Amino acid sequence: MSTLEAFVSGLPKAELHLHIEGSLEPEQMFEFARRNGVSLPYESVADIRAAYEFSDLQDFLDIYYTGMNVLLTEQDFYELTEAYLRRVAGDAVRHVEIFFDPQAHTSRGVEFETVINGVTRALKFVGHELGISSKLIMCFLRHLSEEDAFNALASAEPFLHMIDGVGLDSSELGHPPSKFANVFSRATELGLKKVAHAGEEGPAEYVYEAIDILKVDRIDHGNRSLESEVLVKRLAEEQIALTVCPLSNLKLRVVSRLQDHPMKSMLDAGLLATINSDDPSYFGGYINDNYTRLATALELTEGDLVQCAKNSFTGSFLPSEKVKQFHSEIDSYASRKHT
Ligand code: HPA
Ligand code: ZN
């Protein structure tokens, strides 16, 4: 293990941008397909991995929605979430705020209740065993109508005690945040936190809409915010967190090389930028791979990585006392020697 890998491996961190369906590994996809009698358009695990070459977000989403067809039972959602938690426990992840896409399941005849019960049971019991706390965010699919999002929110109402926030994901271009103004306003009335993917492929204008119209608490991705100096100043002043996903950006060609990734500029501008994996099974790495590969490409210092890890707690929905505790744990970790 290199010095960098050793430093990252024990650095306490939170993951704030993770689609649980995007943690479905090919081996598990085959296992679920077999036991549920679902046919897959792939012959082998190697065949699946070979299909994971994407030209853009839509190209990825088509494969992502096909992959999740194997998820049918509460046990599937439990095991999916359990596998993710066990994987990231080894990455010194101490807190996760995970997304799920209820409409991608209810549209296939899987009940909202089946999905949420499986995911939350794992978050509670496996999270407790591993010492990982969690929040759960349900995302609306933005390529569908606002009326569809309202129906999803209505299905969620009996389960609001299990849900911390709402988000917005799927095909960004042509589906601006303003399309979901009313349903986000309803989420505010219900006391939910709000986040939205913006500025991944969409323009800085979409980031403005997410902040000013949807009134989000943080921005998922946000890369294209850097195209507006005024927006960068605002994000810095208001310390609005960005949940940045380096390997996702590379695989979806938001950047052509990791050396061109904007993370260093974000940190230099004083933005509350965090490092996350997005859909680790599809993008070739979990959270620590994102930290180490980005640090190598951009020559980030241990100080930069400590800043990112601290930002992950500051930008989380944890209470401020917990955030302070994690910050001091990070400080004491960073002051020790790592080999
Ligand atoms: N962007 C938008 N929607 C998504 C993503 C993403 O990176 N991953 C899963 N759904
Ligand atoms: Zn995402």
PDB file of N, CA and C and ligand atoms in Angstrom, residues 17-19 57 60 64 99 139 168-170 197 200 220-221 243 245 248 277-279 283, ligand 2:
ATOM      1  N   HIS A  17     -23.111  10.930  -1.640  1.00  0.00           N
ATOM      2  CA  HIS A  17     -23.664  10.800  -2.991  1.00  0.00           C
ATOM      3  C   HIS A  17     -23.458   9.362  -3.454  1.00  0.00           C
ATOM      4  N   LEU A  18     -24.477   8.546  -3.199  1.00  0.00           N
ATOM      5  CA  LEU A  18     -24.393   7.120  -3.499  1.00  0.00           C
ATOM      6  C   LEU A  18     -25.788   6.631  -3.826  1.00  0.00           C
ATOM      7  N   HIS A  19     -25.961   6.160  -5.063  1.00  0.00           N
ATOM      8  CA  HIS A  19     -27.239   5.566  -5.462  1.00  0.00           C
ATOM      9  C   HIS A  19     -27.150   4.092  -5.096  1.00  0.00           C
ATOM     10  N   LEU A  57     -24.116  10.495 -19.783  1.00  0.00           N
ATOM     11  CA  LEU A  57     -25.023  10.119 -18.693  1.00  0.00           C
ATOM     12  C   LEU A  57     -26.150   9.216 -19.188  1.00  0.00           C
ATOM     13  N   PHE A  60     -25.172   5.635 -19.779  1.00  0.00           N
ATOM     14  CA  PHE A  60     -25.068   4.923 -18.502  1.00  0.00           C
ATOM     15  C   PHE A  60     -26.454   4.586 -17.948  1.00  0.00           C
ATOM     16  N   TYR A  64     -28.009   1.179 -16.379  1.00  0.00           N
ATOM     17  CA  TYR A  64     -28.327   1.209 -14.929  1.00  0.00           C
ATOM     18  C   TYR A  64     -29.770   0.757 -14.687  1.00  0.00           C
ATOM     19  N   PHE A  99     -29.054   7.476  -1.658  1.00  0.00           N
ATOM     20  CA  PHE A  99     -30.219   7.704  -2.526  1.00  0.00           C
ATOM     21  C   PHE A  99     -30.849   6.379  -2.913  1.00  0.00           C
ATOM     22  N   CYS A 139     -35.087   9.818  -4.406  1.00  0.00           N
ATOM     23  CA  CYS A 139     -34.920  10.714  -5.554  1.00  0.00           C
ATOM     24  C   CYS A 139     -36.100  10.608  -6.508  1.00  0.00           C
ATOM     25  N   LEU A 168     -33.152  14.691  -6.705  1.00  0.00           N
ATOM     26  CA  LEU A 168     -33.567  14.735  -8.110  1.00  0.00           C
ATOM     27  C   LEU A 168     -32.431  14.157  -8.936  1.00  0.00           C
ATOM     28  N   ASP A 169     -32.735  13.069  -9.682  1.00  0.00           N
ATOM     29  CA  ASP A 169     -31.664  12.472 -10.493  1.00  0.00           C
ATOM     30  C   ASP A 169     -32.194  12.028 -11.851  1.00  0.00           C
ATOM     31  N   SER A 170     -31.399  11.259 -12.568  1.00  0.00           N
ATOM     32  CA  SER A 170     -31.672  10.792 -13.940  1.00  0.00           C
ATOM     33  C   SER A 170     -31.298  11.872 -14.972  1.00  0.00           C
ATOM     34  N   HIS A 197     -29.379  16.763  -8.202  1.00  0.00           N
ATOM     35  CA  HIS A 197     -28.271  16.700  -9.148  1.00  0.00           C
ATOM     36  C   HIS A 197     -28.384  17.949 -10.033  1.00  0.00           C
ATOM     37  N   GLU A 200     -24.070  18.602 -13.603  1.00  0.00           N
ATOM     38  CA  GLU A 200     -23.262  17.437 -14.016  1.00  0.00           C
ATOM     39  C   GLU A 200     -23.092  17.553 -15.541  1.00  0.00           C
ATOM     40  N   ASP A 220     -25.787  18.023  -5.843  1.00  0.00           N
ATOM     41  CA  ASP A 220     -25.093  16.802  -6.245  1.00  0.00           C
ATOM     42  C   ASP A 220     -24.372  17.051  -7.573  1.00  0.00           C
ATOM     43  N   HIS A 221     -23.090  16.778  -7.580  1.00  0.00           N
ATOM     44  CA  HIS A 221     -22.148  17.096  -8.668  1.00  0.00           C
ATOM     45  C   HIS A 221     -21.819  18.597  -8.616  1.00  0.00           C
ATOM     46  N   THR A 243     -21.577  17.563  -3.753  1.00  0.00           N
ATOM     47  CA  THR A 243     -21.181  16.153  -3.631  1.00  0.00           C
ATOM     48  C   THR A 243     -20.590  15.717  -4.974  1.00  0.00           C
ATOM     49  N   CYS A 245     -18.175  13.607  -7.668  1.00  0.00           N
ATOM     50  CA  CYS A 245     -17.931  12.170  -7.895  1.00  0.00           C
ATOM     51  C   CYS A 245     -16.904  11.994  -9.008  1.00  0.00           C
ATOM     52  N   SER A 248     -17.023   8.872 -11.488  1.00  0.00           N
ATOM     53  CA  SER A 248     -18.252   9.023 -12.276  1.00  0.00           C
ATOM     54  C   SER A 248     -18.024  10.058 -13.376  1.00  0.00           C
ATOM     55  N   SER A 277     -18.735   8.353  -4.496  1.00  0.00           N
ATOM     56  CA  SER A 277     -18.572   7.355  -5.569  1.00  0.00           C
ATOM     57  C   SER A 277     -19.728   7.286  -6.563  1.00  0.00           C
ATOM     58  N   ASP A 278     -20.912   7.834  -6.231  1.00  0.00           N
ATOM     59  CA  ASP A 278     -22.062   7.884  -7.144  1.00  0.00           C
ATOM     60  C   ASP A 278     -22.652   6.496  -7.393  1.00  0.00           C
ATOM     61  N   ASP A 279     -22.087   5.741  -8.342  1.00  0.00           N
ATOM     62  CA  ASP A 279     -22.548   4.390  -8.675  1.00  0.00           C
ATOM     63  C   ASP A 279     -21.310   3.500  -8.779  1.00  0.00           C
ATOM     64  N   PHE A 283     -18.830   2.545 -12.054  1.00  0.00           N
ATOM     65  CA  PHE A 283     -17.808   3.536 -12.400  1.00  0.00           C
ATOM     66  C   PHE A 283     -16.396   3.124 -11.994  1.00  0.00           C
TER      67      PHE A 283
HETATM   68 ZN    ZN B   2     -25.657  10.641  -8.794  1.00  0.00          ZN
END
